[in-house]
Each structure stands twice: as structure tokens, then as C-alpha cells.
PDB file of C-alpha atoms in Angstrom:
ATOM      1  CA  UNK Z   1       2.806  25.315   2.312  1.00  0.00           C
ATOM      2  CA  UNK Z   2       5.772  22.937   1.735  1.00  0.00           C
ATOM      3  CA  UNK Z   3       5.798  19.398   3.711  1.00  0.00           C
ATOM      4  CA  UNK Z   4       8.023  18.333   6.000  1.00  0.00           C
ATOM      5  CA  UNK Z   5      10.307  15.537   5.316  1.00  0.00           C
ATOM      6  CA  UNK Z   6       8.558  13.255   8.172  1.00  0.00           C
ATOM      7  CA  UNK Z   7       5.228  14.514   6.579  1.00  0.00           C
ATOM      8  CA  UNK Z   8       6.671  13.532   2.883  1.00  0.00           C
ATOM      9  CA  UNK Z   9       8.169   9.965   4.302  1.00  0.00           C
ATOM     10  CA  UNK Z  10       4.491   9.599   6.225  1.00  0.00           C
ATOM     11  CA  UNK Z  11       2.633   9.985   2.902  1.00  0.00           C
ATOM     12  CA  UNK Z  12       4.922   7.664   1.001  1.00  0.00           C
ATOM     13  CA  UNK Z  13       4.682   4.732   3.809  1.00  0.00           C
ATOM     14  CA  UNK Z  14       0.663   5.516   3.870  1.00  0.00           C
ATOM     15  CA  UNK Z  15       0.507   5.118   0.094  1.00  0.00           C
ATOM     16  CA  UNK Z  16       3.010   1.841  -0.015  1.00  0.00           C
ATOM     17  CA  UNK Z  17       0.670  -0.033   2.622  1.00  0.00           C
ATOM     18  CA  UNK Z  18      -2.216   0.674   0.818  1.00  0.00           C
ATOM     19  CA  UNK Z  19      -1.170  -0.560  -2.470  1.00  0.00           C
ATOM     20  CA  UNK Z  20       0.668  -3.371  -0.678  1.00  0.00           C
ATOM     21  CA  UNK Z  21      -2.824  -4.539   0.737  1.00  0.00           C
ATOM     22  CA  UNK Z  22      -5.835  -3.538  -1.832  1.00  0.00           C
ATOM     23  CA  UNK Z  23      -4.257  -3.534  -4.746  1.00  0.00           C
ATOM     24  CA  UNK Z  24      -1.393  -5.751  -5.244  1.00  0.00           C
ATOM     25  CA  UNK Z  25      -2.009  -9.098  -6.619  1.00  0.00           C
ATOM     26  CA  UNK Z  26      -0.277 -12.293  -4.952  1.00  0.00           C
ATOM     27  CA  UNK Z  27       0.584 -15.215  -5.930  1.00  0.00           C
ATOM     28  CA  UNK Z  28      -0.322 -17.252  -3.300  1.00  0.00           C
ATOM     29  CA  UNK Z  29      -3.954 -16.013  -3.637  1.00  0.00           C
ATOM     30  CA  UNK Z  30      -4.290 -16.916  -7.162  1.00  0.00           C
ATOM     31  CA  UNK Z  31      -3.510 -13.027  -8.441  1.00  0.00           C
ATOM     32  CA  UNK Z  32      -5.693 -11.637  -5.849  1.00  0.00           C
ATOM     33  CA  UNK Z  33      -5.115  -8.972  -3.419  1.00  0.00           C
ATOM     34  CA  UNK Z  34      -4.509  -9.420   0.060  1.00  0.00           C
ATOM     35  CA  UNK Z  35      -7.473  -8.098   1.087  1.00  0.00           C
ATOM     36  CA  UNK Z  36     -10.080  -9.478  -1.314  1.00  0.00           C
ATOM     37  CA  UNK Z  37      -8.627 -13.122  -0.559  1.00  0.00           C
ATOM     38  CA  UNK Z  38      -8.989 -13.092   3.257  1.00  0.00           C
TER      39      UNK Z  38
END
């Protein structure tokens, strides 16, 4: 069964936030994740 568009835009914004918190390193945390600094 195909996805919708919403379903595929969902999954995209789902998979952006998670790399954007866990995985991501920043530079104001020394090259550490957002989530492993706080």
C-alpha cells in the first residue's frame, strides 16, 4: 500500500527531528548532540 503525501511529509519531519536531536553534533556543546549534552 502506497503512502499518502501527509503520511510521506509525517515520516520525513519524524526522521528530521530525530536526527536534529540524537544525532547531530553542535557546536555549542563541544560536537555533542543535543541530547547527550543536556
Amino acid at each position: 500500500m502506497q503512502q499518502s503525501p501527509l503520511d510521506e511529509v509525517q515520516d520525513y519531519a519524524t526522521n528530521w527531528l530525530w536526527h536534529y536531536n540524537h544525532e547531530r553534533p553542535h557546536q555549542a556543546n563541544k560536537g555533542k548532540p543535543p541530547l547527550m549534552a543536556a
